[in-house]
PDB file of C-alpha atoms in Angstrom:
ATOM      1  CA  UNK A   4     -16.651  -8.322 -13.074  1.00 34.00           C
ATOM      2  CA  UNK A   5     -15.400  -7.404 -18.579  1.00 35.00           C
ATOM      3  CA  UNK A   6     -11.905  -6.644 -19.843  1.00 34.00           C
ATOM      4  CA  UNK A   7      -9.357  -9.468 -19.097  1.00 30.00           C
ATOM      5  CA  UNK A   8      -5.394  -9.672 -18.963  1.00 31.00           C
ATOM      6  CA  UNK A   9      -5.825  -6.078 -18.214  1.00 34.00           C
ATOM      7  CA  UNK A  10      -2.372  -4.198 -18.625  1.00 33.00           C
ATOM      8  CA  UNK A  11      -2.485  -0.529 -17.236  1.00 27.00           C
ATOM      9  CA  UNK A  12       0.065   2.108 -18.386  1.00 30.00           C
ATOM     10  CA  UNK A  13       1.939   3.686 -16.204  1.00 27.00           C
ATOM     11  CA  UNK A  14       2.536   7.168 -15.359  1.00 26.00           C
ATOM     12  CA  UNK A  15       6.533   7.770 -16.261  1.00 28.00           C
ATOM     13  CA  UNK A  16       8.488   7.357 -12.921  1.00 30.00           C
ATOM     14  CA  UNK A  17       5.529   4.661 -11.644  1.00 32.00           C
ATOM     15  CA  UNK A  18       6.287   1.329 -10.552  1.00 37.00           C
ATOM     16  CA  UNK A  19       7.187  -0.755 -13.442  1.00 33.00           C
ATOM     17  CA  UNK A  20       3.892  -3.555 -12.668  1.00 46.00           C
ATOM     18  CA  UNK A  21       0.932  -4.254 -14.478  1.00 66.00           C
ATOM     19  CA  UNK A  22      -2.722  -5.578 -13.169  1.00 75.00           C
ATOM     20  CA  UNK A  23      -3.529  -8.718 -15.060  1.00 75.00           C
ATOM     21  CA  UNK A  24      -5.963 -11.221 -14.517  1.00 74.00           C
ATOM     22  CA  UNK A  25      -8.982 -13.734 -15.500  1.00 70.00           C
ATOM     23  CA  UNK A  26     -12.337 -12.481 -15.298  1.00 66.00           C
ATOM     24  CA  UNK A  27     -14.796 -15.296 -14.509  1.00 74.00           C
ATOM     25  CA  UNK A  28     -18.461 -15.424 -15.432  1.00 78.00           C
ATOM     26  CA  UNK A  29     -20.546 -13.626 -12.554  1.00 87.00           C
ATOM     27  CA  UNK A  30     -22.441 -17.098 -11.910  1.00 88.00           C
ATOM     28  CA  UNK A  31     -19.254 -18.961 -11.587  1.00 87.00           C
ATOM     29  CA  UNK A  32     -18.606 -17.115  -8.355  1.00 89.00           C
ATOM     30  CA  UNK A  33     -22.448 -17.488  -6.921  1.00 92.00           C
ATOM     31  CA  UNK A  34     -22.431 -21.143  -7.542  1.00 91.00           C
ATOM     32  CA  UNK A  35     -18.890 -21.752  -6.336  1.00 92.00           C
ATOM     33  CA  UNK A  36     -18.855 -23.368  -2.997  1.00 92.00           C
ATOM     34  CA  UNK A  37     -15.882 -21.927  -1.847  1.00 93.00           C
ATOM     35  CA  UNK A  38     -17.678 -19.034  -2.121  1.00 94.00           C
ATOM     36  CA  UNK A  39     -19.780 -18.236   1.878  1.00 96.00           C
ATOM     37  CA  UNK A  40     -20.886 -15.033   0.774  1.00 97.00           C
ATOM     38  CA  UNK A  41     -22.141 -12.304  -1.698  1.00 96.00           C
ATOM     39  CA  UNK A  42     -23.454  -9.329   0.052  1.00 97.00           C
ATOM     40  CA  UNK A  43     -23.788  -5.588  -0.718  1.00 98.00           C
ATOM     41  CA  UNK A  44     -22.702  -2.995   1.854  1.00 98.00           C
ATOM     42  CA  UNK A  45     -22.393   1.028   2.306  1.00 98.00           C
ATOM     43  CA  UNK A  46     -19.067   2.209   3.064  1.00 97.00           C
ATOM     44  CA  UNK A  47     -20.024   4.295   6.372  1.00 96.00           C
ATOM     45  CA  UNK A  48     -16.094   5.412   7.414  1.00 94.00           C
ATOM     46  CA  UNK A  49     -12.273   5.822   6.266  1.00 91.00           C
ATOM     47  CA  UNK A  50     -10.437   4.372   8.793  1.00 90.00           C
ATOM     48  CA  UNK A  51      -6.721   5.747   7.843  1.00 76.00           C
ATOM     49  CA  UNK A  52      -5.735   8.864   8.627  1.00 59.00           C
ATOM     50  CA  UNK A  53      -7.114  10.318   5.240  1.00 53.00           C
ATOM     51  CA  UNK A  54      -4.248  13.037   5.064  1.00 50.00           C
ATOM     52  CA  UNK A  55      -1.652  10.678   4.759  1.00 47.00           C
ATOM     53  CA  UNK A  56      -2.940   9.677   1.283  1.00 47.00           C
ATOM     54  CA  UNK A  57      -3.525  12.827  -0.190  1.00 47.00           C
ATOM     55  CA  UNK A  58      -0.157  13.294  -0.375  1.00 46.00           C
ATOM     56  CA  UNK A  59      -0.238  10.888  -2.698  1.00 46.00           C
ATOM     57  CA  UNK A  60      -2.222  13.007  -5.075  1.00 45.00           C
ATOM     58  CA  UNK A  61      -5.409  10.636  -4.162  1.00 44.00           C
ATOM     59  CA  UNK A  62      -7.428  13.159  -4.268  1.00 44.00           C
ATOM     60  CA  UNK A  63      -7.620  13.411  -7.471  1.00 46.00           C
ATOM     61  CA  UNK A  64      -9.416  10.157  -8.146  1.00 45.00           C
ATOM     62  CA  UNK A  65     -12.384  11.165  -6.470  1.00 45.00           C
ATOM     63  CA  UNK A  66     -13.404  12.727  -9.949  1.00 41.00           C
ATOM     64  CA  UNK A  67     -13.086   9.275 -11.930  1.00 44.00           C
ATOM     65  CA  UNK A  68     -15.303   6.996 -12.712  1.00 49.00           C
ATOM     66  CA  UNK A  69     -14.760   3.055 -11.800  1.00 47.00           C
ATOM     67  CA  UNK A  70     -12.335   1.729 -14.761  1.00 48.00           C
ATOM     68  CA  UNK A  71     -13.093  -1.726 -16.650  1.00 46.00           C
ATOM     69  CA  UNK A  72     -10.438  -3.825 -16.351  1.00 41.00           C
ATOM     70  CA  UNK A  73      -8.689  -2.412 -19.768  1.00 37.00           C
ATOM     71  CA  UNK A  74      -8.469   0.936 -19.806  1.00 35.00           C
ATOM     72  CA  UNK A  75      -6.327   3.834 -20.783  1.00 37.00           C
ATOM     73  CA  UNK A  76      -6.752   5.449 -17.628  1.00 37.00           C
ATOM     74  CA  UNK A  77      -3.406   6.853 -16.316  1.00 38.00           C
ATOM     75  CA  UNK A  78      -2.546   4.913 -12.610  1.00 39.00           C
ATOM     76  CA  UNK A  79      -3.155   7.332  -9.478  1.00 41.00           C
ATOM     77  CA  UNK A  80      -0.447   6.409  -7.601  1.00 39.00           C
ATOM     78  CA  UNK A  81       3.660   6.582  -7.900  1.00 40.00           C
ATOM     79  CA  UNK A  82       4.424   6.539  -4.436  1.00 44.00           C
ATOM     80  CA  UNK A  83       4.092   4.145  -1.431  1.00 49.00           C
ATOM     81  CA  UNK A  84       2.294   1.564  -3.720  1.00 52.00           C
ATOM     82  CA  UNK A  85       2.110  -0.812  -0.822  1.00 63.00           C
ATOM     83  CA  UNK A  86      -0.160   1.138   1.365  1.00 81.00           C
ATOM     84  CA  UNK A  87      -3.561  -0.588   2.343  1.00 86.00           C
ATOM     85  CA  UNK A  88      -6.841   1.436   2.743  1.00 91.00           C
ATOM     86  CA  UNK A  89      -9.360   0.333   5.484  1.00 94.00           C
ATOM     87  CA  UNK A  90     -12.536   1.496   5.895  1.00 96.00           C
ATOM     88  CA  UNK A  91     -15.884   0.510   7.468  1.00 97.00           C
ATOM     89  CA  UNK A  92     -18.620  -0.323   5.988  1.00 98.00           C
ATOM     90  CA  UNK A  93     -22.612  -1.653   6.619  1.00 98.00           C
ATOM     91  CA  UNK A  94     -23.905  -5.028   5.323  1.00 98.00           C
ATOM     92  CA  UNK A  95     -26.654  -3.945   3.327  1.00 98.00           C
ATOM     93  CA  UNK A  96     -28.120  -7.012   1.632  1.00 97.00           C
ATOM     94  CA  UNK A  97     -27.221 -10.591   1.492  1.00 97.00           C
ATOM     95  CA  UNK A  98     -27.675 -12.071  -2.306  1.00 96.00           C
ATOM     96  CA  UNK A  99     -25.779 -15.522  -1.206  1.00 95.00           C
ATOM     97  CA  UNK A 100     -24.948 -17.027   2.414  1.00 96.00           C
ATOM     98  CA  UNK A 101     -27.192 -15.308   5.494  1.00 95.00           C
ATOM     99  CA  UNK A 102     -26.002 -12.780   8.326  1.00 96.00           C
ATOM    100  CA  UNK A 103     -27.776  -9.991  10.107  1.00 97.00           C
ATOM    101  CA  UNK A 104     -27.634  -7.037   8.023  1.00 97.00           C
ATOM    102  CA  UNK A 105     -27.142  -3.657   9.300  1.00 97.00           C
ATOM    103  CA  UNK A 106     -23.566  -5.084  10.678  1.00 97.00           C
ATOM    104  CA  UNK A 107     -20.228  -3.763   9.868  1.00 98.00           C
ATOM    105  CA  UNK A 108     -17.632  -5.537   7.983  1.00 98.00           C
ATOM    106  CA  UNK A 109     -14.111  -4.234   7.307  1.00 97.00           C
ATOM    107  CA  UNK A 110     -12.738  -3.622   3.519  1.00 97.00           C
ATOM    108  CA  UNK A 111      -9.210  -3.297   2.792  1.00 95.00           C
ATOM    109  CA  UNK A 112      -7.718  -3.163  -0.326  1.00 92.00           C
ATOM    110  CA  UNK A 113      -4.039  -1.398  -1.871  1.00 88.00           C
ATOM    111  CA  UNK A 114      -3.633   1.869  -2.921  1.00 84.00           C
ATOM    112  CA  UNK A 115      -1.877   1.270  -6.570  1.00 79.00           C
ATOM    113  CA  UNK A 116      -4.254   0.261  -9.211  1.00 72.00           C
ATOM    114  CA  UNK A 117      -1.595  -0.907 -10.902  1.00 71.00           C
ATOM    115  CA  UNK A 118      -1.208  -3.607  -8.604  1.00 77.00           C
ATOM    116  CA  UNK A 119      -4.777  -4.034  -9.183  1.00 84.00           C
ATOM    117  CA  UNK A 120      -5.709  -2.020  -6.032  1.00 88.00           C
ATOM    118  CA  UNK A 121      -8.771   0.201  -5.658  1.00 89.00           C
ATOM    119  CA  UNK A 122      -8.741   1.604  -2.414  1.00 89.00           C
ATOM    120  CA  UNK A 123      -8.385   5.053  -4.188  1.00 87.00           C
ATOM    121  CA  UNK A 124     -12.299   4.351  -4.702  1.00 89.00           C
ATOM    122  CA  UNK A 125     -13.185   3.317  -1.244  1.00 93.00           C
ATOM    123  CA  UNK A 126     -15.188   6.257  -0.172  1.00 93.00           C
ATOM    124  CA  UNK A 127     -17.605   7.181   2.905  1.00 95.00           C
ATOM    125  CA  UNK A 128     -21.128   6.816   0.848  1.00 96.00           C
ATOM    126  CA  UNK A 129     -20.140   4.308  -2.221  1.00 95.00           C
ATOM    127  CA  UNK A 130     -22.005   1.171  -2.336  1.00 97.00           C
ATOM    128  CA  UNK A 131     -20.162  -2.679  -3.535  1.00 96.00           C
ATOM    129  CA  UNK A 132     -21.020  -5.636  -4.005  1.00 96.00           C
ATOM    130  CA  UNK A 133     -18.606  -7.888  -3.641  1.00 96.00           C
ATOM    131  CA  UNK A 134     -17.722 -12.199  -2.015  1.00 95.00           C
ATOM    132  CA  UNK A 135     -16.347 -13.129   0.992  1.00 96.00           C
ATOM    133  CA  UNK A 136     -16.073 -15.541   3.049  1.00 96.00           C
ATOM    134  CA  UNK A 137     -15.440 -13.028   6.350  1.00 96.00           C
ATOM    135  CA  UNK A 138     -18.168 -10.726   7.486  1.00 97.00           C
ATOM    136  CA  UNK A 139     -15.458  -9.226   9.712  1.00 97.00           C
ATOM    137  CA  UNK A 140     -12.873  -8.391   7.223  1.00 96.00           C
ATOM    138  CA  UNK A 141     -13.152  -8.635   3.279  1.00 96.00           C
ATOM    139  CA  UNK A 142      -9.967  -8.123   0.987  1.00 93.00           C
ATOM    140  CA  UNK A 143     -10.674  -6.086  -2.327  1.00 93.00           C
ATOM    141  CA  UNK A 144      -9.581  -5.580  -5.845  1.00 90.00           C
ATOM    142  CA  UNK A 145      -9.587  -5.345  -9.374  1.00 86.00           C
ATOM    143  CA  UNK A 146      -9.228  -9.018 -10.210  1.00 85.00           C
ATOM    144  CA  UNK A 147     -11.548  -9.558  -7.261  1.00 89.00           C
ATOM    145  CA  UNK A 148     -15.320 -10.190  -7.732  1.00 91.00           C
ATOM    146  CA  UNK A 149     -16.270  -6.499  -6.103  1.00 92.00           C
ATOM    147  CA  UNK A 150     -18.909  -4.018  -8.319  1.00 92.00           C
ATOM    148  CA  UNK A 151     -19.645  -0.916  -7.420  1.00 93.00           C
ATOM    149  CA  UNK A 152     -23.792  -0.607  -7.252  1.00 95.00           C
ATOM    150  CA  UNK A 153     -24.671   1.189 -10.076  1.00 93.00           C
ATOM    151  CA  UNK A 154     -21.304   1.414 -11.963  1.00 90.00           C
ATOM    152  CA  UNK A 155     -20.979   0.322 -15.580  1.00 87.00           C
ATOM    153  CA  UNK A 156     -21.010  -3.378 -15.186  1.00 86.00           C
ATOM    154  CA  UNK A 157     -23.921  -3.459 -12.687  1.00 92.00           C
ATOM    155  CA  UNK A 158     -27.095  -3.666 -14.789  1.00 90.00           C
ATOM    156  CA  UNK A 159     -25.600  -7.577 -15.913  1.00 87.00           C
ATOM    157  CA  UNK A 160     -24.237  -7.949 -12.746  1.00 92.00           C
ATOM    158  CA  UNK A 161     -27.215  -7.642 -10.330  1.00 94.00           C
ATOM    159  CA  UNK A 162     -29.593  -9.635 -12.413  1.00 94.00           C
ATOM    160  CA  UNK A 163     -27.030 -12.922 -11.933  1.00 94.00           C
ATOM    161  CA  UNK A 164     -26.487 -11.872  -7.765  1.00 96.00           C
ATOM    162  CA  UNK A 165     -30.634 -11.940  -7.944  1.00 95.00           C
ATOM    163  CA  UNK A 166     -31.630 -14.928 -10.322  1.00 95.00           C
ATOM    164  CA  UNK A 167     -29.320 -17.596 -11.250  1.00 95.00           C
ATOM    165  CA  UNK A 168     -30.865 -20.719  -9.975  1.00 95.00           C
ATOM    166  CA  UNK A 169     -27.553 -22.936  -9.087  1.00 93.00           C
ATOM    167  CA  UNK A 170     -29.829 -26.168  -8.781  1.00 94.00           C
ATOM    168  CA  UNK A 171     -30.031 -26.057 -13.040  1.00 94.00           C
ATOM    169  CA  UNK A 172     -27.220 -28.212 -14.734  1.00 91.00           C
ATOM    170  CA  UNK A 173     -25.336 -25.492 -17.406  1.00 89.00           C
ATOM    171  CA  UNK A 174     -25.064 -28.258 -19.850  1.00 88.00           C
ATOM    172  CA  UNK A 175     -29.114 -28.834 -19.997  1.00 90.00           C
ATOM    173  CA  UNK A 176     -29.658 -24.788 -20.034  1.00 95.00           C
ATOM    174  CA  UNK A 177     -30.865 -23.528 -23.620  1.00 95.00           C
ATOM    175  CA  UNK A 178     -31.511 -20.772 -24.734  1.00 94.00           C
ATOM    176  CA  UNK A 179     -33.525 -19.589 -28.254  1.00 91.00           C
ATOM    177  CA  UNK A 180     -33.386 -16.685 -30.505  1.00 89.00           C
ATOM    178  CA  UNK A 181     -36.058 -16.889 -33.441  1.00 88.00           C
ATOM    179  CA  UNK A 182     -34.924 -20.861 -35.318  1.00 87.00           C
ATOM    180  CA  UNK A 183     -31.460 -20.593 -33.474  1.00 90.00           C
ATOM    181  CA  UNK A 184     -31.000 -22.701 -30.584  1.00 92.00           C
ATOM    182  CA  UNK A 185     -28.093 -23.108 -27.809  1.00 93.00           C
ATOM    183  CA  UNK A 186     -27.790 -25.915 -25.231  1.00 91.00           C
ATOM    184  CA  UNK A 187     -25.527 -26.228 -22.989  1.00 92.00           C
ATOM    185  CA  UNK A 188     -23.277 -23.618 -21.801  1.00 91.00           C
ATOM    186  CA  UNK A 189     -23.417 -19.671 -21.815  1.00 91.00           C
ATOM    187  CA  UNK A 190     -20.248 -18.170 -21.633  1.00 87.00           C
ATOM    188  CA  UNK A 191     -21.221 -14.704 -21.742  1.00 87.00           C
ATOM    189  CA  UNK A 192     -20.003 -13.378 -18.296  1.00 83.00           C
ATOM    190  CA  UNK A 193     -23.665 -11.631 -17.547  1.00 86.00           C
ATOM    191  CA  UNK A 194     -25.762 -15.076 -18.602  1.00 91.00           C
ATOM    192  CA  UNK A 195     -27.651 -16.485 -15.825  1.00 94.00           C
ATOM    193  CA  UNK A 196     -30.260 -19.860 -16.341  1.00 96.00           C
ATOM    194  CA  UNK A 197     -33.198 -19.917 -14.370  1.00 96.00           C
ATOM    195  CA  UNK A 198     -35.948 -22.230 -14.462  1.00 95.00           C
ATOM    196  CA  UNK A 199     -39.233 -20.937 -16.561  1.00 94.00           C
ATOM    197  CA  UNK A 200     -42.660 -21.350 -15.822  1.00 94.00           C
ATOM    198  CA  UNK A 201     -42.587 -25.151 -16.792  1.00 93.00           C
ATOM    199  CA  UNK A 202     -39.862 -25.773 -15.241  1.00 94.00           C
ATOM    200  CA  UNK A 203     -37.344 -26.409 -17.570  1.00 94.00           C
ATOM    201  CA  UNK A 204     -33.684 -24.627 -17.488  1.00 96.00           C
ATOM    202  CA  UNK A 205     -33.051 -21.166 -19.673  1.00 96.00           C
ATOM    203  CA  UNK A 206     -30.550 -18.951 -19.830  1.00 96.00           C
ATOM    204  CA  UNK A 207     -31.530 -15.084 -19.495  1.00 94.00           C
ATOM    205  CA  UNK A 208     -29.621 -11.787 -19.375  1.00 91.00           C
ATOM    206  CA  UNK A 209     -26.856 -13.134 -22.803  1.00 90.00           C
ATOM    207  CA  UNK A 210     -26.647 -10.548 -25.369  1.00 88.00           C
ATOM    208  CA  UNK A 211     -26.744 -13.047 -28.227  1.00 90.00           C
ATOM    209  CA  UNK A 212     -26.395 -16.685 -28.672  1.00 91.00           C
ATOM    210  CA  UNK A 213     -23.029 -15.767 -30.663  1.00 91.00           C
ATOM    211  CA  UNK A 214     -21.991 -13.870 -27.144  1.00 89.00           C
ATOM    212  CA  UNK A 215     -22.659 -17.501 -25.470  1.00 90.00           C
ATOM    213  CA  UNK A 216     -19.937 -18.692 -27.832  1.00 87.00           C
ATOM    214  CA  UNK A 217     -17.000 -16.352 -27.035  1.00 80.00           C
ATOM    215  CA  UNK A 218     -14.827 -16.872 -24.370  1.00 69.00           C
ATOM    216  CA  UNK A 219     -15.022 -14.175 -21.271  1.00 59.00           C
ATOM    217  CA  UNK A 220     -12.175 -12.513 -22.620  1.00 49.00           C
ATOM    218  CA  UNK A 221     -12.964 -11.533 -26.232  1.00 53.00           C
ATOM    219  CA  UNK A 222     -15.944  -9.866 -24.685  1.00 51.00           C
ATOM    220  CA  UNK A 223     -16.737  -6.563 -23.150  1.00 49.00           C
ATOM    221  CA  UNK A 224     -14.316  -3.679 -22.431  1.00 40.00           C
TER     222      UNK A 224
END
Protein backbone atom coordinates (compact mmCIF):
# COMPACT_ATOMS: atom_id res chain seq x y z
CA UNK A 1 0.00 0.00 0.00
CA UNK A 2 2.90 1.78 4.60
CA UNK A 3 1.33 3.75 7.44
CA UNK A 4 -1.54 1.85 9.22
CA UNK A 5 -4.55 2.93 11.57
CA UNK A 6 -4.06 6.11 9.74
CA UNK A 7 -5.95 9.04 11.60
CA UNK A 8 -6.10 12.32 9.46
CA UNK A 9 -6.71 15.74 11.12
CA UNK A 10 -9.22 17.63 10.18
CA UNK A 11 -9.56 21.03 8.93
CA UNK A 12 -11.76 22.98 11.85
CA UNK A 13 -15.47 22.91 10.66
CA UNK A 14 -14.66 19.30 8.68
CA UNK A 15 -16.55 16.31 9.26
CA UNK A 16 -15.69 14.90 12.55
CA UNK A 17 -14.32 11.13 10.77
CA UNK A 18 -11.11 9.67 10.52
CA UNK A 19 -9.56 7.12 7.71
CA UNK A 20 -8.31 4.08 9.52
CA UNK A 21 -7.36 0.88 8.35
CA UNK A 22 -4.98 -2.38 7.97
CA UNK A 23 -2.44 -2.31 5.44
CA UNK A 24 -1.70 -5.83 4.16
CA UNK A 25 1.55 -7.05 2.67
CA UNK A 26 1.50 -6.31 -1.25
CA UNK A 27 1.81 -10.25 -1.89
CA UNK A 28 -1.07 -11.00 0.32
CA UNK A 29 -3.33 -9.35 -2.22
CA UNK A 30 -1.55 -11.08 -5.50
CA UNK A 31 -1.84 -14.46 -4.00
CA UNK A 32 -5.32 -13.99 -2.59
CA UNK A 33 -7.85 -15.81 -4.60
CA UNK A 34 -10.51 -13.59 -4.06
CA UNK A 35 -8.48 -11.43 -5.76
CA UNK A 36 -9.45 -11.73 -10.24
CA UNK A 37 -7.32 -8.98 -10.99
CA UNK A 38 -4.26 -6.59 -10.67
CA UNK A 39 -3.91 -4.37 -13.61
CA UNK A 40 -2.46 -0.89 -14.29
CA UNK A 41 -4.47 1.66 -16.28
CA UNK A 42 -4.24 5.51 -17.57
CA UNK A 43 -6.94 7.63 -16.46
CA UNK A 44 -8.04 8.98 -20.09
CA UNK A 45 -11.38 11.21 -18.80
CA UNK A 46 -13.32 12.94 -15.75
CA UNK A 47 -16.60 11.94 -16.12
CA UNK A 48 -18.42 14.53 -13.55
CA UNK A 49 -19.07 17.71 -14.42
CA UNK A 50 -15.56 18.95 -13.14
CA UNK A 51 -17.02 22.45 -12.04
CA UNK A 52 -19.15 21.11 -9.58
CA UNK A 53 -16.10 20.07 -7.49
CA UNK A 54 -14.12 22.98 -7.63
CA UNK A 55 -16.36 24.53 -5.59
CA UNK A 56 -15.22 22.45 -3.23
CA UNK A 57 -11.81 24.02 -3.26
CA UNK A 58 -10.53 20.67 -5.19
CA UNK A 59 -8.52 22.40 -7.05
CA UNK A 60 -6.22 22.87 -4.85
CA UNK A 61 -5.08 19.29 -4.51
CA UNK A 62 -3.84 19.12 -7.84
CA UNK A 63 -0.51 20.58 -6.30
CA UNK A 64 -0.07 17.61 -3.66
CA UNK A 65 1.63 14.82 -3.78
CA UNK A 66 -0.10 11.20 -3.02
CA UNK A 67 -0.15 11.02 1.03
CA UNK A 68 1.00 7.70 2.95
CA UNK A 69 -1.52 6.56 4.93
CA UNK A 70 -0.27 8.77 8.13
CA UNK A 71 0.22 12.00 7.35
CA UNK A 72 -0.15 15.51 8.55
CA UNK A 73 -1.63 16.60 5.49
CA UNK A 74 -4.67 18.89 6.14
CA UNK A 75 -8.10 17.00 4.44
CA UNK A 76 -9.28 18.79 1.06
CA UNK A 77 -12.66 18.62 1.56
CA UNK A 78 -15.42 20.15 4.22
CA UNK A 79 -18.27 20.04 2.11
CA UNK A 80 -20.46 17.40 0.34
CA UNK A 81 -18.12 14.60 1.69
CA UNK A 82 -20.34 12.03 0.09
CA UNK A 83 -19.77 12.93 -3.46
CA UNK A 84 -18.26 10.11 -5.76
CA UNK A 85 -15.77 10.91 -8.61
CA UNK A 86 -15.95 8.80 -11.86
CA UNK A 87 -13.69 8.82 -14.42
CA UNK A 88 -12.48 6.66 -17.33
CA UNK A 89 -9.67 5.12 -17.65
CA UNK A 90 -7.43 2.52 -20.16
CA UNK A 91 -6.26 -0.96 -19.02
CA UNK A 92 -2.74 -0.65 -19.50
CA UNK A 93 -1.13 -3.86 -18.26
CA UNK A 94 -2.35 -6.92 -16.60
CA UNK A 95 0.21 -8.11 -13.63
CA UNK A 96 -2.54 -10.84 -12.33
CA UNK A 97 -5.82 -12.32 -14.10
CA UNK A 98 -5.90 -11.72 -18.24
CA UNK A 99 -8.16 -9.22 -20.34
CA UNK A 100 -7.53 -7.33 -23.53
CA UNK A 101 -5.71 -4.31 -22.72
CA UNK A 102 -6.28 -1.09 -24.33
CA UNK A 103 -10.06 -1.40 -22.79
CA UNK A 104 -11.70 1.00 -20.54
CA UNK A 105 -12.68 0.35 -17.07
CA UNK A 106 -14.55 2.78 -14.80
CA UNK A 107 -12.93 4.16 -11.32
CA UNK A 108 -14.96 5.68 -8.74
CA UNK A 109 -13.96 6.58 -5.56
CA UNK A 110 -15.28 9.58 -2.68
CA UNK A 111 -14.28 12.88 -2.57
CA UNK A 112 -13.26 13.23 1.38
CA UNK A 113 -9.97 11.75 2.19
CA UNK A 114 -11.01 11.67 5.39
CA UNK A 115 -13.31 9.04 4.67
CA UNK A 116 -10.41 7.53 3.07
CA UNK A 117 -11.44 8.84 -0.41
CA UNK A 118 -9.04 9.90 -3.17
CA UNK A 119 -10.95 10.93 -5.96
CA UNK A 120 -9.39 14.45 -5.40
CA UNK A 121 -6.34 12.57 -7.18
CA UNK A 122 -8.17 10.99 -10.00
CA UNK A 123 -6.87 13.00 -12.84
CA UNK A 124 -6.97 12.80 -16.86
CA UNK A 125 -3.12 11.50 -17.35
CA UNK A 126 -2.28 9.75 -13.76
CA UNK A 127 -1.43 6.20 -13.91
CA UNK A 128 -2.70 3.29 -10.82
CA UNK A 129 -2.31 0.27 -10.16
CA UNK A 130 -4.73 -1.10 -8.33
CA UNK A 131 -7.25 -5.02 -7.79
CA UNK A 132 -10.41 -5.73 -8.94
CA UNK A 133 -12.41 -8.10 -9.63
CA UNK A 134 -14.59 -5.83 -12.41
CA UNK A 135 -12.92 -4.66 -15.56
CA UNK A 136 -16.09 -2.57 -16.00
CA UNK A 137 -16.17 -0.72 -12.82
CA UNK A 138 -13.40 -0.67 -9.98
CA UNK A 139 -14.11 1.06 -6.49
CA UNK A 140 -11.03 3.05 -5.03
CA UNK A 141 -9.41 4.21 -1.89
CA UNK A 142 -7.03 4.76 0.67
CA UNK A 143 -7.42 1.49 2.55
CA UNK A 144 -7.78 -0.04 -0.90
CA UNK A 145 -4.84 -1.82 -2.65
CA UNK A 146 -4.54 1.19 -5.48
CA UNK A 147 -0.70 2.88 -6.12
CA UNK A 148 -0.18 5.47 -8.11
CA UNK A 149 2.79 4.40 -10.83
CA UNK A 150 5.62 6.07 -9.76
CA UNK A 151 4.46 7.55 -6.39
CA UNK A 152 6.41 6.96 -3.19
CA UNK A 153 5.49 3.43 -2.45
CA UNK A 154 5.94 2.18 -6.05
CA UNK A 155 9.60 1.15 -6.35
CA UNK A 156 8.52 -1.95 -3.50
CA UNK A 157 5.37 -2.14 -4.93
CA UNK A 158 6.00 -3.05 -8.62
CA UNK A 159 8.73 -5.50 -7.94
CA UNK A 160 5.94 -7.81 -5.83
CA UNK A 161 2.99 -7.03 -8.90
CA UNK A 162 6.11 -8.43 -11.25
CA UNK A 163 7.85 -11.34 -9.24
CA UNK A 164 6.28 -13.02 -6.40
CA UNK A 165 5.98 -16.57 -7.40
CA UNK A 166 2.58 -17.67 -5.44
CA UNK A 167 3.43 -21.48 -6.13
CA UNK A 168 6.41 -21.04 -3.11
CA UNK A 169 5.08 -22.00 0.46
CA UNK A 170 5.98 -18.58 2.82
CA UNK A 171 6.88 -20.87 5.59
CA UNK A 172 9.82 -22.71 3.41
CA UNK A 173 10.99 -19.08 1.97
CA UNK A 174 14.47 -17.95 3.56
CA UNK A 175 16.19 -15.47 3.22
CA UNK A 176 20.20 -14.68 4.29
CA UNK A 177 22.13 -11.70 5.23
CA UNK A 178 25.97 -12.48 5.86
CA UNK A 179 25.65 -15.68 9.07
CA UNK A 180 21.96 -14.47 9.71
CA UNK A 181 19.32 -16.58 8.43
CA UNK A 182 15.30 -16.27 8.23
CA UNK A 183 12.85 -19.05 7.29
CA UNK A 184 9.67 -18.82 7.07
CA UNK A 185 7.73 -15.74 6.81
CA UNK A 186 8.58 -12.07 5.63
CA UNK A 187 6.43 -9.65 6.98
CA UNK A 188 7.86 -6.69 5.50
CA UNK A 189 4.95 -5.36 3.29
CA UNK A 190 7.44 -4.98 0.03
CA UNK A 191 9.02 -8.81 0.52
CA UNK A 192 8.30 -11.00 -2.30
CA UNK A 193 9.91 -14.98 -2.54
CA UNK A 194 10.73 -16.17 -5.76
CA UNK A 195 12.36 -19.23 -6.70
CA UNK A 196 16.38 -18.89 -7.49
CA UNK A 197 18.31 -20.46 -10.00
CA UNK A 198 18.19 -23.93 -8.16
CA UNK A 199 15.07 -23.77 -7.49
CA UNK A 200 14.65 -23.33 -4.05
CA UNK A 201 12.27 -20.47 -2.41
CA UNK A 202 13.90 -16.81 -1.37
CA UNK A 203 12.59 -13.90 -0.37
CA UNK A 204 13.80 -10.61 -2.30
CA UNK A 205 12.95 -6.89 -2.17
CA UNK A 206 12.95 -6.94 2.44
CA UNK A 207 14.98 -4.20 3.75
CA UNK A 208 16.47 -6.32 6.52
CA UNK A 209 15.83 -9.59 8.09
CA UNK A 210 14.87 -7.45 11.35
CA UNK A 211 12.14 -5.65 8.82
CA UNK A 212 10.85 -9.44 8.19
CA UNK A 213 10.21 -9.46 11.94
CA UNK A 214 7.98 -6.38 12.46
CA UNK A 215 4.54 -6.41 11.93
CA UNK A 216 3.14 -4.22 8.74
CA UNK A 217 2.27 -1.60 11.00
CA UNK A 218 5.41 -0.60 12.94
CA UNK A 219 6.87 -0.15 9.51
CA UNK A 220 7.04 2.56 6.96
CA UNK A 221 5.35 6.00 7.07
Amino acid sequence: SSGINAEWPLRPGGVAHSCSCARRRYNAEVCDDRVKYIIKVKIEQDLDDKESFDDDDQGDVDSYVWPPLTTDMPTTTTTDWYRIRRVRAKILHFYKGKGELGTDIILESGMMDSMCGIGAWLNPGEKFALSTNSLEVAKMGLCSFNFVVGGWEWDQVEPVLKNHDCDCKLQACRMRVNRKVLRGMCKDTAAYCAQDDKGKCRWYNAESIESCRLPPYMRRN
